[in-house]
């Protein structure tokens, strides 16, 4: 009986090993890179990504970040974010568990190494939604990613969308709008982003996102 359990474990390790080796091989063959999406808060990143996940559930998976901010109505722990305390966040920082992390609008946000690895093991394309410091850190990491910036048609329209979403206090809204200018200026530097999508008309913006990613989707299947 003990031998059977031992054999089962060996078999399990072997299968896991083959899966991970197989995936690395698969990634090398297809060269499908993770996709980093960035853009000012309220520009429509989540809206676009939700549509993408719905249309291509087997091609993409969203890297679920950790955050110390409180969940909004409708947000689920483990799906939209891992909602954690400051202590738990710091604990993961001290254990070197983050690929990148930052403070944004008074809260901490971070991409755990585990979040990205667990998606890579499934063979899906990993999608990360991070702000400007996240983009800078990921560029310095060994994650060989593609970078897409989602730009608002204007700052006025951005403010309108954030107001209309109804999720922010006046203070949080102001902080978010204050960082939008910097994010847009950074996106204008040559070579930072591979693609810039202006999210004016949602359908057009989504079609542009799909166009950019279609080659990768085809490589997967
Ligand atoms: P982000 O994830 O970038 O913070 P959201 O996806 O939450 O932004 O979008 C912010 C708000 O703007 C939401 O209420 C969303 O429904 C709305 N929105 C998204 N795209 C458009 C668009 N093209 N035109 C008008 N409203 C939009
Ligand atoms: P929100 O509070 O609106 O969900 O997110 C605020 C900002 O944090 C957004 O610009 C989003 O891209 C960014 N963000 C979300 N998760 C992460 C993360 O793990 N790392 C970094 N650097 N930014 C993140």
Short mmCIF file of C-alpha atoms and ligand atoms in Angstrom, two decimals:
data_model
loop_
_atom_site.label_atom_id
_atom_site.label_comp_id
_atom_site.label_asym_id
_atom_site.label_seq_id
_atom_site.Cartn_x
_atom_site.Cartn_y
_atom_site.Cartn_z
CA UNK A 1 0.00 0.00 0.00
CA UNK A 2 2.84 2.36 0.95
CA UNK A 3 4.54 1.49 -2.30
CA UNK A 4 1.35 2.30 -4.21
CA UNK A 5 1.18 5.74 -2.57
CA UNK A 6 4.82 6.31 -3.36
CA UNK A 7 4.27 5.32 -6.95
CA UNK A 8 1.26 7.63 -7.13
CA UNK A 9 3.43 10.51 -5.90
CA UNK A 10 6.18 9.73 -8.36
CA UNK A 11 3.59 9.56 -11.14
CA UNK A 12 2.10 12.89 -10.05
CA UNK A 13 5.51 14.61 -9.94
CA UNK A 14 6.33 13.14 -13.32
CA UNK A 15 3.07 14.39 -14.84
CA UNK A 16 3.58 17.86 -13.29
CA UNK A 17 7.15 17.89 -14.60
CA UNK A 18 6.02 16.91 -18.05
CA UNK A 19 3.31 19.56 -18.00
CA UNK A 20 5.74 22.32 -17.04
CA UNK A 21 8.41 21.16 -19.46
CA UNK A 22 5.76 20.77 -22.13
CA UNK A 23 4.52 24.27 -21.52
CA UNK A 24 7.96 25.85 -21.67
CA UNK A 25 8.51 24.01 -24.92
CA UNK A 26 5.09 25.08 -26.15
CA UNK A 27 5.80 28.71 -25.25
CA UNK A 28 9.10 28.63 -27.05
CA UNK A 29 7.42 27.14 -30.09
CA UNK A 30 4.54 29.61 -30.20
CA UNK A 31 6.38 32.60 -28.74
CA UNK A 32 3.15 33.92 -27.28
CA UNK A 33 4.05 36.68 -24.85
CA UNK A 34 2.12 37.83 -21.80
CA UNK A 35 0.19 41.05 -22.44
CA UNK A 36 0.47 44.05 -20.14
CA UNK A 37 -2.42 46.50 -20.40
CA UNK A 38 -2.12 49.92 -18.84
CA UNK A 39 -3.98 53.21 -18.95
CA UNK A 40 -5.48 55.79 -16.61
CA UNK A 41 -8.04 54.62 -14.10
CA UNK A 42 -11.52 54.83 -15.64
CA UNK A 43 -10.39 54.61 -19.27
CA UNK A 44 -12.13 51.24 -19.77
CA UNK A 45 -9.42 48.58 -19.30
CA UNK A 46 -11.61 46.24 -17.23
CA UNK A 47 -14.51 46.69 -19.65
CA UNK A 48 -12.33 45.73 -22.63
CA UNK A 49 -10.69 42.82 -20.80
CA UNK A 50 -14.00 41.43 -19.59
CA UNK A 51 -15.22 41.34 -23.18
CA UNK A 52 -12.00 39.66 -24.30
CA UNK A 53 -12.22 36.95 -21.60
CA UNK A 54 -15.85 36.32 -22.49
CA UNK A 55 -15.11 35.89 -26.19
CA UNK A 56 -11.88 33.90 -25.75
CA UNK A 57 -12.10 32.10 -22.40
CA UNK A 58 -9.66 29.40 -23.47
CA UNK A 59 -7.03 31.75 -24.87
CA UNK A 60 -6.56 34.29 -22.10
CA UNK A 61 -6.40 34.37 -18.35
CA UNK A 62 -6.26 37.42 -16.15
CA UNK A 63 -3.41 37.76 -13.66
CA UNK A 64 -5.24 38.37 -10.40
CA UNK A 65 -3.36 41.04 -8.46
CA UNK A 66 -3.23 41.58 -4.72
CA UNK A 67 -4.58 44.86 -3.39
CA UNK A 68 -5.21 46.50 -0.05
CA UNK A 69 -8.14 48.52 -1.42
CA UNK A 70 -11.66 47.51 -0.47
CA UNK A 71 -13.75 45.55 -2.97
CA UNK A 72 -16.28 47.49 -5.04
CA UNK A 73 -19.82 46.32 -5.49
CA UNK A 74 -19.75 43.22 -7.69
CA UNK A 75 -16.03 42.54 -7.28
CA UNK A 76 -15.13 39.04 -6.17
CA UNK A 77 -12.16 38.02 -4.09
CA UNK A 78 -9.85 35.81 -6.15
CA UNK A 79 -11.44 36.86 -9.44
CA UNK A 80 -10.96 40.62 -9.73
CA UNK A 81 -8.31 40.88 -7.02
CA UNK A 82 -6.99 39.11 -3.98
CA UNK A 83 -8.27 41.62 -1.43
CA UNK A 84 -5.83 41.55 1.46
CA UNK A 85 -4.87 43.52 4.56
CA UNK A 86 -1.76 45.73 4.66
CA UNK A 87 -0.14 43.11 6.90
CA UNK A 88 -0.76 40.29 4.45
CA UNK A 89 0.49 42.45 1.58
CA UNK A 90 3.69 43.33 3.48
CA UNK A 91 4.16 39.68 4.37
CA UNK A 92 4.20 38.73 0.68
CA UNK A 93 6.59 41.63 -0.02
CA UNK A 94 8.98 40.34 2.64
CA UNK A 95 8.79 36.84 1.17
CA UNK A 96 9.78 38.21 -2.25
CA UNK A 97 6.46 36.96 -3.60
CA UNK A 98 5.77 39.85 -5.96
CA UNK A 99 6.92 40.25 -9.53
CA UNK A 100 6.13 43.94 -9.02
CA UNK A 101 4.17 46.07 -6.60
CA UNK A 102 3.40 49.71 -5.99
CA UNK A 103 1.22 52.21 -4.20
CA UNK A 104 -1.55 53.82 -6.20
CA UNK A 105 -4.14 56.28 -4.97
CA UNK A 106 -3.48 55.39 -1.32
CA UNK A 107 -3.57 51.60 -1.72
CA UNK A 108 -1.05 48.87 -2.49
CA UNK A 109 -1.29 46.79 -5.64
CA UNK A 110 0.97 43.96 -6.73
CA UNK A 111 1.36 41.12 -9.20
CA UNK A 112 2.43 37.97 -7.39
CA UNK A 113 4.89 35.66 -9.12
CA UNK A 114 2.43 32.85 -8.42
CA UNK A 115 -0.40 34.63 -10.28
CA UNK A 116 1.65 34.73 -13.47
CA UNK A 117 3.17 31.25 -13.10
CA UNK A 118 -0.18 29.59 -12.52
CA UNK A 119 -1.46 31.02 -15.81
CA UNK A 120 1.68 30.06 -17.69
CA UNK A 121 1.14 26.47 -16.52
CA UNK A 122 -2.26 26.43 -18.24
CA UNK A 123 -0.87 27.50 -21.62
CA UNK A 124 -3.19 30.51 -21.82
CA UNK A 125 -1.98 34.02 -22.59
CA UNK A 126 -1.47 35.91 -19.36
CA UNK A 127 -3.06 39.36 -19.23
CA UNK A 128 -1.83 41.87 -16.66
CA UNK A 129 -3.59 45.15 -15.88
CA UNK A 130 -1.10 47.44 -14.15
CA UNK A 131 -0.45 51.15 -13.71
CA UNK A 132 2.67 53.03 -14.85
CA UNK A 133 5.06 51.84 -12.09
CA UNK A 134 4.01 48.26 -12.79
CA UNK A 135 4.87 48.75 -16.47
CA UNK A 136 8.29 50.15 -15.54
CA UNK A 137 9.02 47.27 -13.14
CA UNK A 138 7.84 44.56 -15.53
CA UNK A 139 10.06 46.02 -18.24
CA UNK A 140 13.01 45.47 -15.89
CA UNK A 141 11.90 41.90 -15.04
CA UNK A 142 12.46 38.79 -17.09
CA UNK A 143 8.81 38.68 -18.21
CA UNK A 144 9.05 39.13 -21.93
CA UNK A 145 5.74 40.91 -22.47
CA UNK A 146 3.83 42.99 -25.00
CA UNK A 147 2.65 46.38 -23.82
CA UNK A 148 -0.66 47.99 -24.71
CA UNK A 149 -1.79 51.42 -23.54
CA UNK A 150 -5.46 52.36 -23.45
CA UNK A 151 -5.89 56.09 -23.86
CA UNK A 152 -9.01 58.19 -23.20
CA UNK A 153 -10.30 60.48 -25.99
CA UNK A 154 -9.82 63.39 -23.53
CA UNK A 155 -9.26 64.04 -19.83
CA UNK A 156 -12.79 65.47 -19.58
CA UNK A 157 -14.25 62.23 -20.90
CA UNK A 158 -12.07 60.27 -18.47
CA UNK A 159 -13.39 62.33 -15.55
CA UNK A 160 -16.97 61.76 -16.77
CA UNK A 161 -16.44 57.97 -16.90
CA UNK A 162 -14.91 57.85 -13.44
CA UNK A 163 -17.80 59.94 -12.04
CA UNK A 164 -20.37 57.81 -13.82
CA UNK A 165 -18.83 54.56 -12.57
CA UNK A 166 -19.75 55.80 -9.10
CA UNK A 167 -17.05 53.83 -7.31
CA UNK A 168 -14.77 56.59 -6.06
CA UNK A 169 -14.92 59.19 -3.31
CA UNK A 170 -14.12 62.77 -4.38
CA UNK A 171 -10.64 62.36 -2.92
CA UNK A 172 -9.93 59.06 -4.68
CA UNK A 173 -11.34 60.43 -7.93
CA UNK A 174 -9.03 63.44 -7.76
CA UNK A 175 -5.99 61.24 -7.02
CA UNK A 176 -6.80 59.02 -9.98
CA UNK A 177 -7.25 61.95 -12.36
CA UNK A 178 -4.02 63.52 -11.08
CA UNK A 179 -2.01 60.50 -12.21
CA UNK A 180 -3.72 60.28 -15.62
CA UNK A 181 -1.60 63.06 -17.16
CA UNK A 182 1.63 61.35 -16.16
CA UNK A 183 0.45 58.01 -17.55
CA UNK A 184 -0.49 59.63 -20.88
CA UNK A 185 2.83 61.51 -21.14
CA UNK A 186 4.73 58.30 -20.40
CA UNK A 187 2.78 56.48 -23.11
CA UNK A 188 3.97 59.06 -25.65
CA UNK A 189 7.62 58.17 -25.13
CA UNK A 190 8.85 56.18 -28.11
CA UNK A 191 9.29 52.48 -27.50
CA UNK A 192 7.38 52.25 -24.22
CA UNK A 193 4.20 50.68 -25.60
CA UNK A 194 3.85 48.39 -28.57
CA UNK A 195 0.29 49.58 -29.23
CA UNK A 196 -1.93 52.48 -28.20
CA UNK A 197 -5.70 52.10 -28.33
CA UNK A 198 -7.92 55.15 -27.98
CA UNK A 199 -11.04 54.02 -26.19
CA UNK A 200 -13.58 56.47 -27.59
CA UNK A 201 -16.12 54.18 -29.20
CA UNK A 202 -16.08 50.94 -27.18
CA UNK A 203 -16.78 48.61 -30.11
CA UNK A 204 -13.99 50.15 -32.18
CA UNK A 205 -11.55 50.00 -29.27
CA UNK A 206 -12.44 46.36 -28.62
CA UNK A 207 -12.00 45.46 -32.29
CA UNK A 208 -8.60 47.11 -32.29
CA UNK A 209 -7.60 45.12 -29.19
CA UNK A 210 -8.77 41.93 -30.89
CA UNK A 211 -6.82 42.79 -34.06
CA UNK A 212 -3.65 43.27 -32.02
CA UNK A 213 -4.08 39.94 -30.25
CA UNK A 214 -5.51 37.86 -33.11
CA UNK A 215 -2.15 36.54 -34.25
CA UNK A 216 -1.42 35.23 -30.75
CA UNK A 217 -4.89 33.68 -30.51
CA UNK A 218 -4.28 31.85 -33.79
CA UNK A 219 -0.85 30.66 -32.63
CA UNK A 220 -2.46 29.06 -29.59
CA UNK A 221 -5.04 27.00 -31.48
P1 LIG B 1 -10.73 50.94 -15.83
O1 LIG B 1 -10.73 49.45 -15.66
O2 LIG B 1 -9.77 51.38 -16.87
O3 LIG B 1 -10.55 51.68 -14.54
P2 LIG B 1 -13.56 50.60 -16.46
O4 LIG B 1 -13.52 49.48 -17.40
O5 LIG B 1 -14.03 50.33 -15.07
O6 LIG B 1 -12.14 51.38 -16.40
O7 LIG B 1 -14.45 51.73 -17.12
C1 LIG B 1 -14.79 52.92 -16.44
C2 LIG B 1 -16.21 53.32 -16.78
O8 LIG B 1 -16.26 53.75 -18.14
C3 LIG B 1 -17.19 52.16 -16.65
O9 LIG B 1 -18.38 52.65 -16.08
C4 LIG B 1 -17.40 51.70 -18.10
O10 LIG B 1 -18.69 51.15 -18.28
C5 LIG B 1 -17.24 53.00 -18.88
N1 LIG B 1 -16.69 52.85 -20.23
C6 LIG B 1 -15.73 52.00 -20.66
N2 LIG B 1 -15.47 52.20 -21.98
C7 LIG B 1 -16.29 53.19 -22.39
C8 LIG B 1 -16.49 53.87 -23.65
N3 LIG B 1 -15.82 53.55 -24.74
N4 LIG B 1 -17.41 54.85 -23.69
C9 LIG B 1 -18.11 55.19 -22.59
N5 LIG B 1 -17.98 54.60 -21.38
C10 LIG B 1 -17.06 53.63 -21.27
P1 LIG B 2 -8.45 49.93 -9.46
O1 LIG B 2 -8.38 50.34 -8.01
O2 LIG B 2 -9.23 50.94 -10.28
O3 LIG B 2 -8.89 48.51 -9.67
O4 LIG B 2 -6.96 49.98 -10.03
C1 LIG B 2 -6.20 51.15 -9.92
C2 LIG B 2 -4.96 51.03 -10.77
O5 LIG B 2 -4.13 49.98 -10.28
C3 LIG B 2 -5.23 50.69 -12.24
O6 LIG B 2 -4.50 51.62 -13.04
C4 LIG B 2 -4.67 49.31 -12.43
O7 LIG B 2 -4.09 49.15 -13.71
C5 LIG B 2 -3.59 49.26 -11.37
N1 LIG B 2 -3.27 47.92 -10.90
C6 LIG B 2 -4.10 46.89 -10.66
N2 LIG B 2 -3.42 45.81 -10.25
C7 LIG B 2 -2.11 46.18 -10.24
C8 LIG B 2 -0.90 45.49 -9.92
O8 LIG B 2 -0.85 44.33 -9.57
N3 LIG B 2 0.25 46.21 -10.03
C9 LIG B 2 0.28 47.51 -10.42
N4 LIG B 2 1.46 48.11 -10.50
N5 LIG B 2 -0.84 48.19 -10.73
C10 LIG B 2 -2.02 47.52 -10.64
#
